[in-house]
Amino acid sequence: MSRHHDHGGVAGSEIAAQRRRALWIALCANGGFMIAEFVGGVVFGSLALLADAVHMLSDVAALTIALIAQRLIDRPASVRHTFGLQRAEVLGAQANGVLLLASAGWILFEAARRIGDPPAVVGGGVLIVATFGLLVNIGSAVLLVRASGRSLNMRGAYWHMLADALGSVGAIVAGLAAVLFAAYWVDAAASIFIGLLVIVTAWRLLRDTTHVLLEGAPEHIDAERVEQWLTNAPGVESVHHMHLWHLTSETTALSAHVVLDDQPSLHEAQARGDSLKDGLATAFSIAHATLELECHDCEPPVASTAQPTQPQQIEHD
């Protein structure tokens, strides 16, 4: 017995439109500034700027993936895909994690190559470009986090922006060090900091998306509390075979066997099941619940370990 509680409708369409708008604005802003950072990195001889530009390139790719995934999420369900393409957001976020790792590898390789023999850096130019980059990153991050909710797709794009903002801070420090102390090695050191930061971001994103794809239990819902709530509901004797998992990062699914405490009619049992599903949606935001209603426990009886009694043989003289 399953039921879908649709929390979408007009509100869902507005949220989807808000997310697409946020992604488009962030994509245009980062795409434009990425070109400026590449040019600045070459002109001013700054690896930190080039590293941040490469990271921003991954941002542009990440935002493009997020936009495509958001479009796929909005497609209606079909016979072939009965839940629609909602997990496209998880796959998009996972692709972003892989892109982050690849960009971090390039940054660390270049930084290790330069740190022993750092080239001269035009600190003033680096400082100006990195400051503008920081403003673009912070603006994009704020825009995305406001529209993200619990969406891994949006969070993946947001983490790209946040990591890039911190990377811009590293470039600013490198520019200041070059201007004030002619300490050009700070540029390579800042690049290593950026690379390690990107790896941490990628790890978190890959960990969370893999958890969803492996149908792990949502971290924001206590499975034991859900089972206890079902068990204590009116008309319920016991609950077993309960499973709780992510359908998407924002949609939780549940299935369970529910033993009713008497023998209700079919109509009464259906009414109780609907009441339980409404309660799960209200108390735990579980939108997809499948409940198998039973009049007795379906578990097979435990086999007795006692040896069967052997019939006595009566001897007659």
Coordinates of C-alpha atoms in Angstrom, one line a residue:
M1 CA 0.0 0.0 0.0
S2 CA 1.8 3.1 -1.2
R3 CA 0.9 6.7 -1.4
H4 CA 2.7 9.8 -2.7
H5 CA 2.3 13.0 -0.8
D6 CA 2.9 15.7 -3.3
H7 CA 4.5 18.8 -1.7
G8 CA 5.2 20.3 -5.1
G9 CA 2.6 22.1 -7.1
V10 CA 2.9 25.9 -7.4
A11 CA 5.4 26.1 -4.5
G12 CA 7.6 23.3 -6.1
S13 CA 7.6 25.1 -9.4
E14 CA 8.6 28.4 -7.8
I15 CA 11.5 26.7 -5.9
A16 CA 12.7 25.1 -9.2
A17 CA 12.5 28.4 -11.0
Q18 CA 14.4 30.2 -8.2
R19 CA 17.1 27.5 -8.3
R20 CA 17.5 27.8 -12.1
R21 CA 17.6 31.6 -11.9
A22 CA 20.3 31.4 -9.1
L23 CA 22.4 29.0 -11.2
W24 CA 22.2 31.1 -14.3
I25 CA 23.3 34.3 -12.5
A26 CA 26.2 32.4 -10.9
L27 CA 27.2 30.8 -14.2
C28 CA 27.3 34.1 -16.0
A29 CA 29.2 35.9 -13.3
N30 CA 31.8 33.1 -12.8
G31 CA 32.2 32.5 -16.6
G32 CA 33.0 36.2 -17.2
F33 CA 35.4 36.5 -14.3
M34 CA 37.1 33.2 -15.1
I35 CA 38.5 34.8 -18.3
A36 CA 39.7 37.8 -16.3
E37 CA 41.6 35.5 -13.8
F38 CA 43.2 33.5 -16.6
V39 CA 44.4 36.8 -18.2
G40 CA 45.5 38.2 -14.9
G41 CA 47.4 35.0 -13.9
V42 CA 49.4 35.0 -17.2
V43 CA 50.1 38.8 -17.2
F44 CA 51.0 39.0 -13.5
G45 CA 52.8 35.6 -13.4
S46 CA 50.6 34.4 -10.5
L47 CA 50.1 30.6 -10.0
A48 CA 47.5 31.4 -7.3
L49 CA 45.4 33.4 -9.8
L50 CA 45.8 30.6 -12.4
A51 CA 44.9 28.0 -9.8
D52 CA 41.8 30.0 -8.9
A53 CA 41.0 30.4 -12.6
V54 CA 41.2 26.6 -13.1
H55 CA 39.0 26.1 -10.1
M56 CA 36.6 28.7 -11.5
L57 CA 36.6 26.7 -14.8
S58 CA 35.5 23.7 -12.8
D59 CA 32.9 26.1 -11.2
V60 CA 31.6 26.9 -14.7
A61 CA 31.4 23.2 -15.6
A62 CA 29.8 22.5 -12.2
L63 CA 27.1 25.2 -12.6
T64 CA 26.4 23.9 -16.1
I65 CA 26.0 20.3 -14.8
A66 CA 23.8 21.6 -12.0
L67 CA 21.6 23.4 -14.5
I68 CA 21.2 20.3 -16.7
A69 CA 20.5 18.2 -13.6
Q70 CA 17.9 20.7 -12.4
R71 CA 16.1 20.5 -15.8
L72 CA 16.1 16.7 -15.6
I73 CA 14.7 16.8 -12.1
D74 CA 11.7 18.8 -13.4
R75 CA 10.7 16.2 -16.0
P76 CA 7.5 14.3 -15.1
A77 CA 7.5 10.6 -14.2
S78 CA 7.1 8.1 -17.0
V79 CA 6.4 4.4 -17.4
R80 CA 10.2 3.8 -17.8
H81 CA 11.1 6.2 -14.9
T82 CA 8.3 5.9 -12.4
F83 CA 10.0 8.4 -10.0
G84 CA 11.0 10.7 -12.8
L85 CA 14.6 11.7 -13.1
Q86 CA 15.0 13.0 -9.6
R87 CA 18.3 11.3 -9.0
A88 CA 19.8 13.4 -11.8
E89 CA 20.6 15.9 -9.0
V90 CA 22.6 13.4 -7.1
L91 CA 24.5 12.3 -10.3
G92 CA 25.2 15.9 -11.1
A93 CA 26.5 16.6 -7.7
Q94 CA 28.8 13.5 -7.9
A95 CA 30.1 14.7 -11.3
N96 CA 30.9 18.0 -9.6
G97 CA 32.9 16.2 -6.9
V98 CA 35.0 14.4 -9.5
L99 CA 35.7 17.7 -11.3
L100 CA 36.8 19.3 -8.0
L101 CA 39.3 16.4 -7.4
A102 CA 40.7 16.8 -10.9
S103 CA 41.2 20.5 -10.5
A104 CA 42.8 20.0 -7.1
G105 CA 45.3 17.6 -8.6
W106 CA 46.4 20.1 -11.2
I107 CA 46.7 22.9 -8.6
L108 CA 48.9 20.8 -6.2
F109 CA 51.1 19.6 -9.1
E110 CA 51.8 23.1 -10.3
A111 CA 52.3 24.4 -6.7
A112 CA 54.8 21.7 -5.9
R113 CA 56.7 22.4 -9.1
R114 CA 57.0 26.1 -8.3
I115 CA 57.5 26.3 -4.5
G116 CA 61.2 25.5 -4.6
D117 CA 61.9 28.2 -7.3
P118 CA 59.1 30.7 -7.1
P119 CA 58.9 33.2 -10.1
A120 CA 58.4 36.9 -9.5
V121 CA 54.8 37.9 -9.1
V122 CA 53.2 41.3 -9.8
G123 CA 51.5 41.6 -6.4
G124 CA 49.4 44.7 -7.0
G125 CA 47.7 43.2 -10.1
V126 CA 47.1 39.9 -8.2
L127 CA 45.6 41.8 -5.3
I128 CA 43.1 43.7 -7.5
V129 CA 42.0 40.7 -9.5
A130 CA 41.7 38.4 -6.5
T131 CA 39.6 41.0 -4.6
F132 CA 37.1 41.2 -7.5
G133 CA 37.1 37.4 -7.6
L134 CA 36.3 37.2 -3.9
L135 CA 33.3 39.5 -4.4
V136 CA 32.0 37.4 -7.3
N137 CA 32.4 34.2 -5.3
I138 CA 30.7 35.5 -2.2
G139 CA 27.8 36.9 -4.2
S140 CA 27.3 33.7 -6.1
A141 CA 27.6 31.6 -2.9
V142 CA 25.0 33.7 -1.1
L143 CA 22.6 33.4 -4.1
L144 CA 23.0 29.6 -4.3
V145 CA 22.8 28.9 -0.6
R146 CA 19.5 30.8 -0.3
A147 CA 18.0 28.6 -3.0
S148 CA 19.7 25.3 -2.0
G149 CA 17.5 23.8 0.8
R150 CA 18.7 20.2 1.2
S151 CA 19.4 19.7 -2.6
L152 CA 22.8 18.1 -3.1
N153 CA 22.8 19.5 -6.6
M154 CA 22.5 23.0 -5.3
R155 CA 24.9 22.3 -2.4
G156 CA 27.5 21.0 -4.8
A157 CA 27.4 24.3 -6.8
Y158 CA 27.4 26.2 -3.5
W159 CA 30.5 24.4 -2.2
H160 CA 32.3 25.2 -5.5
M161 CA 31.6 28.9 -4.9
L162 CA 32.6 28.7 -1.2
A163 CA 35.9 26.9 -2.0
D164 CA 36.6 29.4 -4.7
A165 CA 35.9 32.3 -2.3
L166 CA 38.5 30.9 0.1
G167 CA 40.8 30.4 -2.8
S168 CA 40.5 34.1 -3.7
V169 CA 41.4 34.9 -0.1
G170 CA 44.6 32.8 -0.6
A171 CA 45.4 34.8 -3.8
I172 CA 44.8 38.0 -1.9
V173 CA 47.3 36.9 0.8
A174 CA 49.8 36.0 -2.0
G175 CA 49.4 39.4 -3.6
L176 CA 49.9 41.2 -0.3
A177 CA 53.0 39.1 0.5
A178 CA 54.5 40.0 -2.9
V179 CA 53.7 43.7 -2.6
L180 CA 54.9 44.1 1.1
F181 CA 57.7 41.6 1.4
A182 CA 58.6 40.4 -2.1
A183 CA 57.8 36.9 -0.7
Y184 CA 56.9 35.2 -3.9
W185 CA 56.9 31.7 -2.4
V186 CA 53.6 32.6 -0.7
D187 CA 51.9 32.5 -4.1
A188 CA 52.7 28.7 -4.4
A189 CA 51.9 28.1 -0.8
A190 CA 48.5 29.7 -1.2
S191 CA 48.0 27.5 -4.2
I192 CA 48.6 24.4 -2.0
F193 CA 46.1 25.7 0.5
I194 CA 43.6 26.2 -2.3
G195 CA 44.2 22.6 -3.6
L196 CA 43.8 21.0 -0.2
L197 CA 40.6 23.0 0.4
V198 CA 39.2 21.8 -2.9
I199 CA 40.0 18.2 -1.9
V200 CA 38.1 18.5 1.4
T201 CA 35.1 20.0 -0.5
A202 CA 35.2 17.2 -3.1
W203 CA 35.4 14.5 -0.4
R204 CA 32.3 15.9 1.4
L205 CA 30.3 16.1 -1.8
L206 CA 31.3 12.6 -3.0
R207 CA 30.6 11.1 0.5
D208 CA 27.1 12.6 0.6
T209 CA 26.1 11.7 -3.0
T210 CA 27.4 8.1 -2.5
H211 CA 25.3 7.8 0.7
V212 CA 22.2 8.7 -1.3
L213 CA 23.0 6.4 -4.2
L214 CA 23.6 3.5 -1.7
E215 CA 20.1 4.3 -0.3
G216 CA 21.5 5.2 3.1
A217 CA 19.1 6.4 5.8
P218 CA 18.7 10.2 5.9
E219 CA 20.9 11.8 8.6
H220 CA 18.3 14.3 9.6
I221 CA 15.7 11.6 10.5
D222 CA 16.1 9.2 13.4
A223 CA 14.9 5.8 12.1
E224 CA 14.3 4.5 15.7
R225 CA 12.1 7.5 16.4
V226 CA 10.1 6.9 13.2
E227 CA 9.6 3.2 14.1
Q228 CA 8.6 4.1 17.7
W229 CA 6.1 6.6 16.3
L230 CA 4.5 4.0 14.1
T231 CA 4.4 1.4 16.9
N232 CA 2.7 3.9 19.3
A233 CA 0.1 5.0 16.7
P234 CA -3.5 4.1 17.5
G235 CA -4.5 0.7 16.2
V236 CA -1.0 -0.5 15.7
E237 CA 0.3 -3.6 17.5
S238 CA 3.9 -3.8 16.1
V239 CA 6.1 -2.7 13.3
H240 CA 8.8 -4.8 11.5
H241 CA 10.8 -4.9 8.2
M242 CA 11.1 -1.0 8.3
H243 CA 13.4 0.5 5.7
L244 CA 14.2 4.2 5.4
W245 CA 16.3 5.7 2.6
H246 CA 16.9 8.7 0.4
L247 CA 15.0 8.8 -2.9
T248 CA 16.8 12.0 -3.6
S249 CA 18.7 14.3 -1.2
E250 CA 15.4 16.1 -0.5
T251 CA 12.9 13.2 -0.7
T252 CA 12.8 10.5 1.9
A253 CA 11.1 7.1 1.3
L254 CA 9.9 4.5 3.8
S255 CA 8.6 1.0 3.7
A256 CA 7.4 -1.1 6.6
H257 CA 5.1 -4.0 7.7
V258 CA 2.5 -2.8 10.2
V259 CA 0.6 -5.3 12.3
L260 CA -2.8 -3.9 13.3
D261 CA -4.1 -4.7 16.8
D262 CA -7.4 -6.2 15.8
Q263 CA -9.1 -7.5 12.6
P264 CA -10.4 -4.4 10.8
S265 CA -12.4 -4.5 7.6
L266 CA -10.6 -3.7 4.4
H267 CA -12.0 -0.2 4.4
E268 CA -11.0 0.4 8.0
A269 CA -7.5 -0.9 7.3
Q270 CA -7.1 1.4 4.4
A271 CA -8.2 4.4 6.5
R272 CA -5.7 3.5 9.1
G273 CA -2.9 3.2 6.5
D274 CA -3.8 6.6 5.1
S275 CA -3.8 8.1 8.5
L276 CA -0.3 6.7 9.2
K277 CA 1.0 8.1 5.9
D278 CA -0.4 11.5 6.7
G279 CA 1.3 11.4 10.1
L280 CA 4.6 10.4 8.6
A281 CA 4.4 13.2 6.1
T282 CA 3.6 15.8 8.8
A283 CA 5.9 14.6 11.6
F284 CA 9.0 13.5 9.5
S285 CA 8.4 15.0 6.0
I286 CA 8.4 11.4 4.5
A287 CA 6.8 12.0 1.2
H288 CA 6.9 8.4 -0.1
A289 CA 5.6 5.7 2.3
T290 CA 4.7 2.1 1.5
L291 CA 3.0 0.2 4.3
E292 CA 2.1 -3.4 4.3
L293 CA -0.8 -3.8 6.7
E294 CA -1.1 -7.2 8.5
C295 CA -3.5 -8.8 11.0
H296 CA -0.6 -10.9 12.5
D297 CA 3.2 -10.9 12.3
C298 CA 4.4 -12.3 9.0
E299 CA 7.6 -13.6 10.5
P300 CA 7.9 -17.4 10.3
P301 CA 7.7 -19.2 13.7
V302 CA 11.1 -20.0 15.2
A303 CA 11.9 -23.7 14.8
S304 CA 12.1 -25.6 18.0
T305 CA 15.5 -27.0 18.8
A306 CA 14.1 -29.7 21.1
Q307 CA 14.5 -33.2 19.9
P308 CA 11.2 -34.9 18.9
T309 CA 9.9 -37.4 21.4
Q310 CA 10.6 -41.0 20.3
P311 CA 7.6 -43.3 20.7
Q312 CA 8.1 -45.8 23.5
Q313 CA 8.3 -49.4 22.6
I314 CA 6.3 -51.7 24.8
E315 CA 7.7 -55.2 25.0
H316 CA 5.3 -58.0 25.6
D317 CA 6.7 -61.2 27.2

